[in-house]
XYZ file of C-alpha atoms in Angstrom:
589
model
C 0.000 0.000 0.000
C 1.441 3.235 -0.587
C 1.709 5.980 1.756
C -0.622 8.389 0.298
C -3.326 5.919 -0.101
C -2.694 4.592 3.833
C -2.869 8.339 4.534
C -6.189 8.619 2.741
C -7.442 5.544 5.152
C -6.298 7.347 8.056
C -7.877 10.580 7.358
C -11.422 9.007 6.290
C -11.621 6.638 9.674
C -10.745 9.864 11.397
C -13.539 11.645 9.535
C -15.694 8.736 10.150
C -14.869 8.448 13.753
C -15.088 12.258 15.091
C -16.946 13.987 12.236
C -20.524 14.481 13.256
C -24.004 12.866 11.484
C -26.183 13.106 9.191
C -27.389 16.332 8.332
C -30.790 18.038 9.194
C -32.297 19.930 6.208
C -29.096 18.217 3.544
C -31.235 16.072 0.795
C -31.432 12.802 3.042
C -33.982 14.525 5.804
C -37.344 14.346 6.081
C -37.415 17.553 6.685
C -41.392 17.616 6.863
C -43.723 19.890 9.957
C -41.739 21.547 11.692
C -38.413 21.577 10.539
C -36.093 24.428 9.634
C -36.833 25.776 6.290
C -40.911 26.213 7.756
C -39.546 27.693 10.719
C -36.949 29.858 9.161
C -40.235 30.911 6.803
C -42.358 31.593 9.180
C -39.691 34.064 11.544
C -39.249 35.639 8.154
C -42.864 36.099 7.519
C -43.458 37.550 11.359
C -40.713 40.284 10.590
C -42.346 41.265 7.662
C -45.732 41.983 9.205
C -47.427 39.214 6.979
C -50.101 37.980 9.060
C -51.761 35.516 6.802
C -51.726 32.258 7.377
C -52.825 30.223 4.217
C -50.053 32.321 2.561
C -47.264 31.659 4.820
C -48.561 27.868 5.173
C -48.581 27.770 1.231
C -44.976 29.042 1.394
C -44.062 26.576 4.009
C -45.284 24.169 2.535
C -43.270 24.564 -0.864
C -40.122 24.730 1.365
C -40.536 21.184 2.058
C -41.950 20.178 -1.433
C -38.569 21.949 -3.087
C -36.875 19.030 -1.757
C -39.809 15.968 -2.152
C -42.000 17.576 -4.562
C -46.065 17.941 -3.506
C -46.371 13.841 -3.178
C -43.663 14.438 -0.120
C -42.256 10.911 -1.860
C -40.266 9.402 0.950
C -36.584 9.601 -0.138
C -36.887 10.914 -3.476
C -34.609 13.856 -3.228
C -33.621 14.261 -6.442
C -34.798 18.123 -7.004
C -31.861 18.691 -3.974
C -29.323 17.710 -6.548
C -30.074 21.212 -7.446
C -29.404 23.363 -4.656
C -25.856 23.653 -4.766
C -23.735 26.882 -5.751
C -20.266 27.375 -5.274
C -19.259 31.089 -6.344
C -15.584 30.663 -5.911
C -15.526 28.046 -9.211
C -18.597 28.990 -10.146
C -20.129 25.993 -10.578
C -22.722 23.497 -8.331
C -20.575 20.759 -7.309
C -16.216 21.030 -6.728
C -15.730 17.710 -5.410
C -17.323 15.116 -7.892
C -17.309 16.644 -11.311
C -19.863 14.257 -12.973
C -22.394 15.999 -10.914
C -22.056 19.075 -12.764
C -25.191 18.256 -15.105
C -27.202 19.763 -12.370
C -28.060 23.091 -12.091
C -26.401 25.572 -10.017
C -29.351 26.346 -7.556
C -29.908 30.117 -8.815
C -29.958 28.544 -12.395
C -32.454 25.992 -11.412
C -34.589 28.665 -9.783
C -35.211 30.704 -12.816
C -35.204 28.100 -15.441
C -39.055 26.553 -16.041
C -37.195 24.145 -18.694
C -34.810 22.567 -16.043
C -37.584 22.154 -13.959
C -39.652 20.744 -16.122
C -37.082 18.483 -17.886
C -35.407 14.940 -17.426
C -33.492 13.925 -14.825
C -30.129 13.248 -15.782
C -29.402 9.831 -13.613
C -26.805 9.074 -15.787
C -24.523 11.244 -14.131
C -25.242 8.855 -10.641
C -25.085 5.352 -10.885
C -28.358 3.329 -9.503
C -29.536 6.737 -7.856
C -33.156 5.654 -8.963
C -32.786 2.606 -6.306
C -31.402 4.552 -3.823
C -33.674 7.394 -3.799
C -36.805 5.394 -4.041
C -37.635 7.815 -7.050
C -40.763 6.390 -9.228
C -39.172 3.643 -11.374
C -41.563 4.006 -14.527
C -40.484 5.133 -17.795
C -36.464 5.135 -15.870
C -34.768 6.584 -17.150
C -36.835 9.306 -18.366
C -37.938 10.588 -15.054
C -39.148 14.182 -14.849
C -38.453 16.112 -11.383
C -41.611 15.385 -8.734
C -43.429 18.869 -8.604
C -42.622 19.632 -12.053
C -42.212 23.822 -12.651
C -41.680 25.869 -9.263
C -39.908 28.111 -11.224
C -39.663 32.093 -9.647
C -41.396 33.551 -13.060
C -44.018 31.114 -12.725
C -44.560 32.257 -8.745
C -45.023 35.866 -10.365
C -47.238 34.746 -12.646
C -49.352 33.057 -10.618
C -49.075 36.504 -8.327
C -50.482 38.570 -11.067
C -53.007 36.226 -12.728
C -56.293 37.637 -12.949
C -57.675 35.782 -15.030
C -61.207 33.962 -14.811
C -61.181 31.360 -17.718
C -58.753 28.582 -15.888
C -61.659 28.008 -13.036
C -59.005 28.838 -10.182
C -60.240 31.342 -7.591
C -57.875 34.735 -6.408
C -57.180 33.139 -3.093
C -56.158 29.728 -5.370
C -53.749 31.633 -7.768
C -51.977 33.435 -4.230
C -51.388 29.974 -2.918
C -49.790 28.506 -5.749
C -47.643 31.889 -5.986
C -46.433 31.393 -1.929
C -45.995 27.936 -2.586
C -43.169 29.247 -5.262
C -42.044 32.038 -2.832
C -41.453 28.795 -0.609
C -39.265 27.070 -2.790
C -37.179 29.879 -3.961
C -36.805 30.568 0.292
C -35.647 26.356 0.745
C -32.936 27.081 -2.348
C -31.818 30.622 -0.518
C -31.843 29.135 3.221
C -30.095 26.305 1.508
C -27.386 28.728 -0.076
C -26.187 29.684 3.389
C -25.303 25.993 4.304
C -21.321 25.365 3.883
C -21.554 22.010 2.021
C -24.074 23.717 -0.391
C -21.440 27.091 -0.582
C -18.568 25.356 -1.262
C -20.111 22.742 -3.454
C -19.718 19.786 -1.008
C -21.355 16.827 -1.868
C -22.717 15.768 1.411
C -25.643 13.675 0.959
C -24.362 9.712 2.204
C -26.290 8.191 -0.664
C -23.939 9.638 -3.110
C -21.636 6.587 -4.384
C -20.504 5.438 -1.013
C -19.562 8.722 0.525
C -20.288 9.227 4.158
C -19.890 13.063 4.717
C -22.678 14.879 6.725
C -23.204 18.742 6.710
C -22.504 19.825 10.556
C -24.627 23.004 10.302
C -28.115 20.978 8.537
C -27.133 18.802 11.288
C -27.105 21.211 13.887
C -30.107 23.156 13.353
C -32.011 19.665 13.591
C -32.373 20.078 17.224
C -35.241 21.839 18.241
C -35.549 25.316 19.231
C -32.142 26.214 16.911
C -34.427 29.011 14.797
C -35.915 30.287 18.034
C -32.163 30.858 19.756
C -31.756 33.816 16.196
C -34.695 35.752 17.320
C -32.789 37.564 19.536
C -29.853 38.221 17.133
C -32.337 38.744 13.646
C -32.305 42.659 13.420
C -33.155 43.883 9.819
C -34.498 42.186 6.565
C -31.352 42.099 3.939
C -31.847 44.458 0.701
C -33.370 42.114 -1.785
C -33.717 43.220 -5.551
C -34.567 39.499 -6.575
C -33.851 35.983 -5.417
C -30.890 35.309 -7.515
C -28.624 38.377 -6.327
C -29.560 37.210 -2.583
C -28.505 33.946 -3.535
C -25.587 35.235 -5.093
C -24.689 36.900 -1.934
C -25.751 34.566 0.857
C -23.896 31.692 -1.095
C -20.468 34.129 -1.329
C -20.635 34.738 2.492
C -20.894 31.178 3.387
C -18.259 29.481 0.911
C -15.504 32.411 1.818
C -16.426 32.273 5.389
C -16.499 28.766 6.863
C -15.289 25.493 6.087
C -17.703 22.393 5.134
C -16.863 18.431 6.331
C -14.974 17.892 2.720
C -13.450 21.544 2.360
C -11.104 21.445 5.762
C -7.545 20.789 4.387
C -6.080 18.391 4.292
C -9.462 17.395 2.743
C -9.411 16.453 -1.110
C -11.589 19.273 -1.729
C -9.778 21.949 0.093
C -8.865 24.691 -3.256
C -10.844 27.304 -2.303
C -9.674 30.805 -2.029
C -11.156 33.102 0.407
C -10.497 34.616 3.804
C -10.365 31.222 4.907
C -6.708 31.047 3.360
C -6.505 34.116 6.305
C -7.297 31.988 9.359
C -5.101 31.637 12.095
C -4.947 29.581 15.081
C -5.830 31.140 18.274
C -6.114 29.711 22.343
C -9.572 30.533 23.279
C -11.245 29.999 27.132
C -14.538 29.148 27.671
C -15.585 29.880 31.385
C -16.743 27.309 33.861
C -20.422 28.287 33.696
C -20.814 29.212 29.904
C -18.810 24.892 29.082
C -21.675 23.517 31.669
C -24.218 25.886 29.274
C -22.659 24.710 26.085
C -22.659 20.777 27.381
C -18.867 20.661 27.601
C -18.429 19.869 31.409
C -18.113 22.109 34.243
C -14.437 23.595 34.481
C -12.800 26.315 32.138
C -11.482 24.824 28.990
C -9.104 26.678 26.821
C -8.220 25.328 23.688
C -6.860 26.331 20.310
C -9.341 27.347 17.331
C -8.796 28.224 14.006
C -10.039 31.910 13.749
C -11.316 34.022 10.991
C -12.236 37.788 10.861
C -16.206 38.214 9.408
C -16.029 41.065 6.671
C -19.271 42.217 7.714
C -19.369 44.431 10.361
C -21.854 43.489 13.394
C -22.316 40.212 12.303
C -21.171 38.818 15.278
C -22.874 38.251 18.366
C -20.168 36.959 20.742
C -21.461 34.019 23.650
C -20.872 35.770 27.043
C -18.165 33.586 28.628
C -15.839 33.477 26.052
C -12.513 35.006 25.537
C -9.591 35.003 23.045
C -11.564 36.412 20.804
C -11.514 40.018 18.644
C -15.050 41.366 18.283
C -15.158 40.181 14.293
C -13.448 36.744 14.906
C -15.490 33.673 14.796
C -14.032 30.012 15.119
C -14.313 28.167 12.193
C -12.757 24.915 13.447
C -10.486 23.470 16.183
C -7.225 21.529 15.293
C -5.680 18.347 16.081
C -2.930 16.830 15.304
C -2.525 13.305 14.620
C 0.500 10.440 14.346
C -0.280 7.578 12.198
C 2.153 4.733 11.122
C 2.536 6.619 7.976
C 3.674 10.535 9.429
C 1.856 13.289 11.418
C -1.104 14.413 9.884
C -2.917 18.098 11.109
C -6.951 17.568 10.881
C -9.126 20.565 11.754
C -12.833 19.638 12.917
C -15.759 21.541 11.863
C -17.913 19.454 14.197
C -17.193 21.294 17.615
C -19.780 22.438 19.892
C -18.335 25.680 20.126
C -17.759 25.892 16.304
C -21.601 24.599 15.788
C -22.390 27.585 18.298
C -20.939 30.356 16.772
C -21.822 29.343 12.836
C -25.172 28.865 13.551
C -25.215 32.297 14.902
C -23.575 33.878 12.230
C -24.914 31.922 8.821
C -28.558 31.072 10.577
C -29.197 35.430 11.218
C -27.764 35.795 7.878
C -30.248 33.393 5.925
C -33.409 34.577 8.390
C -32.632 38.152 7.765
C -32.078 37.387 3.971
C -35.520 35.220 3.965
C -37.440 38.343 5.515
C -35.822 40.621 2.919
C -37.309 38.296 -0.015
C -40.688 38.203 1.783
C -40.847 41.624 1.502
C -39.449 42.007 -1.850
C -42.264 39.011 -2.965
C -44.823 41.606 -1.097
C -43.700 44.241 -2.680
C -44.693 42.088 -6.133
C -48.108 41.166 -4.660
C -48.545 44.878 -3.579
C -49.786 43.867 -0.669
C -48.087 45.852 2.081
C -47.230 49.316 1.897
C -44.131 51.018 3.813
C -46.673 52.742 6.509
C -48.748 49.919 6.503
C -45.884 47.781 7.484
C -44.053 50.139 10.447
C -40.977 48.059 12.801
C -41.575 49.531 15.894
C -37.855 48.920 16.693
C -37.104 51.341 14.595
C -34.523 54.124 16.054
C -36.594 56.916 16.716
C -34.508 60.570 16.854
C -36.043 62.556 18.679
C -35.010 66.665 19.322
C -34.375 67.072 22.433
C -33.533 71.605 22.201
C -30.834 73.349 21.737
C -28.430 70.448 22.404
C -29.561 68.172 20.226
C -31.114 69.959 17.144
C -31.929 73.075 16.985
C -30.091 75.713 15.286
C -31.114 79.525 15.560
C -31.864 82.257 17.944
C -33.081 80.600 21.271
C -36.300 82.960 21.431
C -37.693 81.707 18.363
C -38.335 78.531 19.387
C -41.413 77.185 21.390
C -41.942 74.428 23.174
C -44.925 72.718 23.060
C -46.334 69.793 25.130
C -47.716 67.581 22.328
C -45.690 65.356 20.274
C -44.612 61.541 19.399
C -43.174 61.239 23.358
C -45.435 63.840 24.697
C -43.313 66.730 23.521
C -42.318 68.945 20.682
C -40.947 72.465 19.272
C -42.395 74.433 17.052
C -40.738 78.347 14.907
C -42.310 80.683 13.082
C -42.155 80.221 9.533
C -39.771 83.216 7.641
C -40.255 84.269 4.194
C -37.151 84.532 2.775
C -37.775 88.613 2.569
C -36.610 91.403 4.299
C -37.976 92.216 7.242
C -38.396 94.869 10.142
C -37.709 92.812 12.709
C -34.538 90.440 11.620
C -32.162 89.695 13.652
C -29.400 90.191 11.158
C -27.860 93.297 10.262
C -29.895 95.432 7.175
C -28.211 94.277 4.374
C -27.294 90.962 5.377
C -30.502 89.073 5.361
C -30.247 84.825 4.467
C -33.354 82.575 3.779
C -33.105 80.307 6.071
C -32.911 81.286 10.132
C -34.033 78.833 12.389
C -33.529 74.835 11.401
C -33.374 71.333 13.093
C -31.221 68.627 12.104
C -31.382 64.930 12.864
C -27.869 63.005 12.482
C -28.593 59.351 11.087
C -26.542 56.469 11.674
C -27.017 52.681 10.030
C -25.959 49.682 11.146
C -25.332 48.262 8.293
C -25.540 48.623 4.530
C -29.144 48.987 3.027
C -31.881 50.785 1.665
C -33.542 52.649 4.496
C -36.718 54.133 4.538
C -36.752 57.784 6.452
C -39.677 58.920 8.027
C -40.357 62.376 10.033
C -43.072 63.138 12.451
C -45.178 66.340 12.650
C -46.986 67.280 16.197
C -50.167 67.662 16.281
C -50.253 71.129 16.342
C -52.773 73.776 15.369
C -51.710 76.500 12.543
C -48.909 74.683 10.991
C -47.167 75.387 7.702
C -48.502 73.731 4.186
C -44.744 74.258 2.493
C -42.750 73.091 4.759
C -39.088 71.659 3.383
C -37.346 69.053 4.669
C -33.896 67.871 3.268
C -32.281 64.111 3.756
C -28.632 64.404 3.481
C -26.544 61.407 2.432
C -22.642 62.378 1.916
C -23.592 65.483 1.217
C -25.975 64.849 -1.643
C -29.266 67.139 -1.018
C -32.694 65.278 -1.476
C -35.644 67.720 -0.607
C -39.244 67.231 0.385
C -42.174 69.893 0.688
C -44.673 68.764 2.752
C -48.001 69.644 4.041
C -47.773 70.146 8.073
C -50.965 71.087 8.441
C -52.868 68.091 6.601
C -50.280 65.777 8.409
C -50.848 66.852 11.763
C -55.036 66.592 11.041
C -54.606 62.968 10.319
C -54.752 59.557 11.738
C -50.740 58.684 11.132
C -48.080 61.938 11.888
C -45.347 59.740 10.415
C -44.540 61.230 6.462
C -42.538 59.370 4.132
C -39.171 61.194 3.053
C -38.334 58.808 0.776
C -36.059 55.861 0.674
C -32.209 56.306 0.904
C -28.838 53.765 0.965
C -26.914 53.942 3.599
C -23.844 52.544 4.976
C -22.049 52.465 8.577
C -19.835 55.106 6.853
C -22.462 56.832 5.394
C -22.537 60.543 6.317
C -26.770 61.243 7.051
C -28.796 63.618 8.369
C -32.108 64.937 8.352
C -33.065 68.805 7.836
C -36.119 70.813 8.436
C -36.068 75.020 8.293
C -38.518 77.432 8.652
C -38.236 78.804 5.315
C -42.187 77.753 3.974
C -41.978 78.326 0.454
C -42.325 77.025 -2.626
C -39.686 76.734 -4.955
C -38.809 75.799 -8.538
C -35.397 76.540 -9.352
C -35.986 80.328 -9.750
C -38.604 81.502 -7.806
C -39.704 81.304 -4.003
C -43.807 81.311 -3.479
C -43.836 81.974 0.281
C -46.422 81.626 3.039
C -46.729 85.143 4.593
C -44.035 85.734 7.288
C -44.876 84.555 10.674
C -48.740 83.409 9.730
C -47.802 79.389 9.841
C -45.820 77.404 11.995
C -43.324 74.649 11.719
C -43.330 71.871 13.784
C -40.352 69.455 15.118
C -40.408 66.532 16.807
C -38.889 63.295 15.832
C -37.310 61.145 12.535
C -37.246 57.321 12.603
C -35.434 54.957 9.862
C -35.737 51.415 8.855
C -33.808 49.100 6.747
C -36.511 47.636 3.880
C -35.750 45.636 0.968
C -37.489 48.012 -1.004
C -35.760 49.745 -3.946
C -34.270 53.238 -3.455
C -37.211 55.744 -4.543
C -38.833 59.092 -3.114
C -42.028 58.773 -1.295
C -43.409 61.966 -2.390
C -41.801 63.052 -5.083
C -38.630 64.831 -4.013
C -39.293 68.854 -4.717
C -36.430 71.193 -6.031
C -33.907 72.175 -3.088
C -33.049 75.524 -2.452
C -29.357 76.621 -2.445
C -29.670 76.988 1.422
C -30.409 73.482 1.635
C -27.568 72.213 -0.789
C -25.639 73.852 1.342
C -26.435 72.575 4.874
C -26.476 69.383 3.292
C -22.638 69.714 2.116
C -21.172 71.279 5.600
C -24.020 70.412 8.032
C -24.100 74.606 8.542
C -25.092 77.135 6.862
C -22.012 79.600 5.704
C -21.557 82.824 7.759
C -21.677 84.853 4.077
C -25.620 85.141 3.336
C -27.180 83.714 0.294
C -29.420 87.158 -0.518
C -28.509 90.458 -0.058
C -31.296 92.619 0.815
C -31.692 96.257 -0.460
């Protein structure tokens, strides 16, 4: 025997031995009730406000029939074959290259004639047997379930029309059910084995190599332990970028059973190639919480830094750790007859811990965003119809906080969003008798509030401002969102707003980053303007009112909710330096 093959023994029985099991929602499980891509659905479907059941049961439901197709055939997995995507070679499987007639699983999403096509078992010898797939006609076996294709869900979404017999609430169910199986392919994208095109299934020609993570979130309660740690739905244009993007984090993030080196399928690279080995201790009381005894351990992990910033949610107890760092595996190192042979293990409590974390918010929060993006499609929710009422609310608290201009023109006023709010006269943008500038050296704008915004993350955020309920407010009044010093204006009616049911008004929706520079702007300026000319409300007749902004990530795209208006000079230019200059804009006569 020669020594690589011996070596090849050694490392498979060491697989074998220490490796984990089966996996939970890989191909092989039954993954049917309540099992993790329903559960995952239905978190997503709470965040987005979607309170329909037969919907969100339809969409359940065609997470489990992605992988068993609607007659739930007991073993016959073959539409999983699918659901594989590794960005890095671009292509669904790295390890066994005759498996590469599949589809990668964004691929098999869009395309109806995949769907609807033959399966090619040639590719997998006696698969049919193993899979317990319908044996007629083999081997020209079409997929169970036939077209769940993501054009065919928006058809079905849009289809109004009477001569095919089916009923509205019919056509909606068949489009969830698609909204369900495009959700099993993205949950499925965040998997490892799936990322890094690791064949994992057992039933594939002899191999025994289970997906830790499908195997981890088996155990029950493992969606409810994210709810905590689920924060915003991810900006979704369409099921294929998020995909794209889920899959990317996942393969250049964290290693899968076949992908640890020395592992045959170990040419992947990513920040992985970046990991380092670090001691980390976990504390007496967290190793009794995480069912690894009850003394302080310290051992030595591999380490990588996540490139996305607040991704990680460390476990209180541990240390060793930089705030980005996750472990990915822990090594061991092993002496064999034939040499010394390093083997890192995926299948670690701690490890299970701390990917679950990160990969499981990821794919919840990316689920929610394609709920809402599906929504969107349906038209069925509207941004104010939908509000998070986690949403950071800004209030202005005075002087300290937001207001700009001389103290005495500013009233307080004890209504508001908390019970409180300010309100200024509204100027004209004329010369007056009584300015408090020097004749001659007269600006638009006097008195203003500003709101400084700051994301979390990268996304599309919807703004939103509240007016007080207030008697004898302004109908012009201008409010700017800033973003890196690009001016986008809004003229609003106060008084309308304040007489109505909801004092929340839309100004628009706006990217932002963690970097981003963003603020919010309101002045007392209440005119009209179109470029060239200012149509003013008489000075001092109307009032403006301040009180609050709010913000929330949504997967919508980035638009203006109104219209955005024409902004004046004045408001370029507080958008640019955050003040306005000390040289006025108007020189009056």
């Amino acid at each position: 025997m020669s020594r690589n093959v011996a070596m090849i023994i050694v490392l498979s029985t060491m697989f074998l031995l220490i490796g984990g099991n089966v996996s939970a929602f890989a191909p092989m499980t039954k993954t049917f009730g309540e099992s993790t891509h329903p559960l995952m659905t239905r978190t997503a479907f709470m965040r987005a406000g979607i309170t329909n059941i037969d919907l969100e049961g339809a969409a359940a439901d065609g997470t489990i029939e992605e992988d068993t197709g609607p007659d739930r055939m007991a073993g016959c997995f073959i539409r999983a074959f699918n659901h594989f995507y590794d960005p890095q070679h671009r292509q669904p499987f790295t390890c066994k290259t005759s498996l590469n007639v599949f589809q990668p699983s964004f691929r098999w999403l869009i395309s109806k004639d995949a769907q609807m096509g033959i399966i090619p078992f040639s590719a997998i010898s006696n698969v049919h047997v193993v899979l317990n797939c319908p044996k007629k006609d083999y081997p020209n076996i079409r997929y169970p379930g036939g077209d769940a294709s993501w054009q065919s869900s928006l058809d079905w979404l849009h289809n109004n029309d009477p001569s095919d017999g089916l009923t509205r609430v019919e056509k909606l169910r068949r489009a969830y059910k698609g909204l369900g199986h495009a959700l099993h392919l993205l949950q499925d994208s965040g998997v490892p084995d799936h990322a890094r095109g690791d064949d994992h299934p057992a039933f594939l020609e002899g191999a025994v190599d289970p997906s830790v993570l499908e195997q981890w979130a088996k155990a029950p309660g493992r969606v409810s332990e994210l709810e905590g740690l689920v924060k915003y739905p991810t900006m979704v244009s369409d099921p294929v970028s998020a995909i794209k993007l889920v899959s990317s984090f996942a393969s250049s993030t964290f290693y899968s059973y076949s992908t640890v080196p020395p592992a045959s399928c170990a040419s992947f690279k990513s920040p992985l190639n970046e990991a380092k080995e670090k001691d980390i201790t976990i504390s007496a009381e967290t190793a009794k919480l995480l069912g690894m005894g009850s003394i302080e351990l310290t051992y030595k992990y591999e380490v990588v830094r996540v490139r996305s910033p607040g991704r990680v949610v460390h476990i209180p107890g541990i240390s060793g750790l930089d705030p980005d760092e996750i472990p990915i595996c822990r090594p061991s190192t092993f002496h064999t007859p034939v040499g010394s042979v390093r083997v890192c293990f995926v299948d670690n409590v701690l490890v299970n811990h701390y990917t679950w974390r990160v990969i499981g918010t990821l794919v919840v929060e990316a689920s929610w965003g394609l709920v809402e993006h599906f929504s969107k499609e349906q038209g069925a929710i509207r941004i104010e119809d939908n509000p998070d009422p986690a949403a950071p609310r800004i209030p202005c608290d005075g002087r300290k906080s937001c207001l700009v201009g001389p103290e005495s023109y500013w009233h307080s006023v004890t209504t508001g969003s908390a019970g409180h709010s300010w309100t200024t006269k509204n100027n004209d943008g004329q010369c007056h008798p009584d300015s408090v500038f020097p004749a001659g050296r007269e600006r638009r704008i006097e008195n203003y509030a500003v709101w400084r915004l700051s994301a979390p993350f990268e996304s599309n955020y919807v703004v939103q401002a509240y007016v007080p309920p207030v008697t004898g407010l302004t109908k012009k009044a201008r409010y700017s969102v800033c973003v890196d010093g690009r001016a986008t204006c809004y003229q609003i009616d106060q008084a309308a707003v304040s007489a109505s049911a909801d004092s929340w008004v839309d100004l628009g929706i706006h990217q932002l980053t963690e970097a981003s520079s963003a603020r919010v702007a309101v002045h007392d300026l209440a005119c009209g303007w179109d470029g060239t000319t200012l149509s003013c409300e008489r000075y001092g007749t109307t009032a403006i009112g301040v009180d609050a902004v709010r913000f929330r990530p949504t997967a919508k795209p980035v638009a203006s909710v109104p219209a955005p208006a024409n902004c004046l000079p004045d408001e370029i230019m507080l958008c640019k330096d955050g003040t306005l200059p000390a040289i006025p804009m108007i020189t009056c006569p």
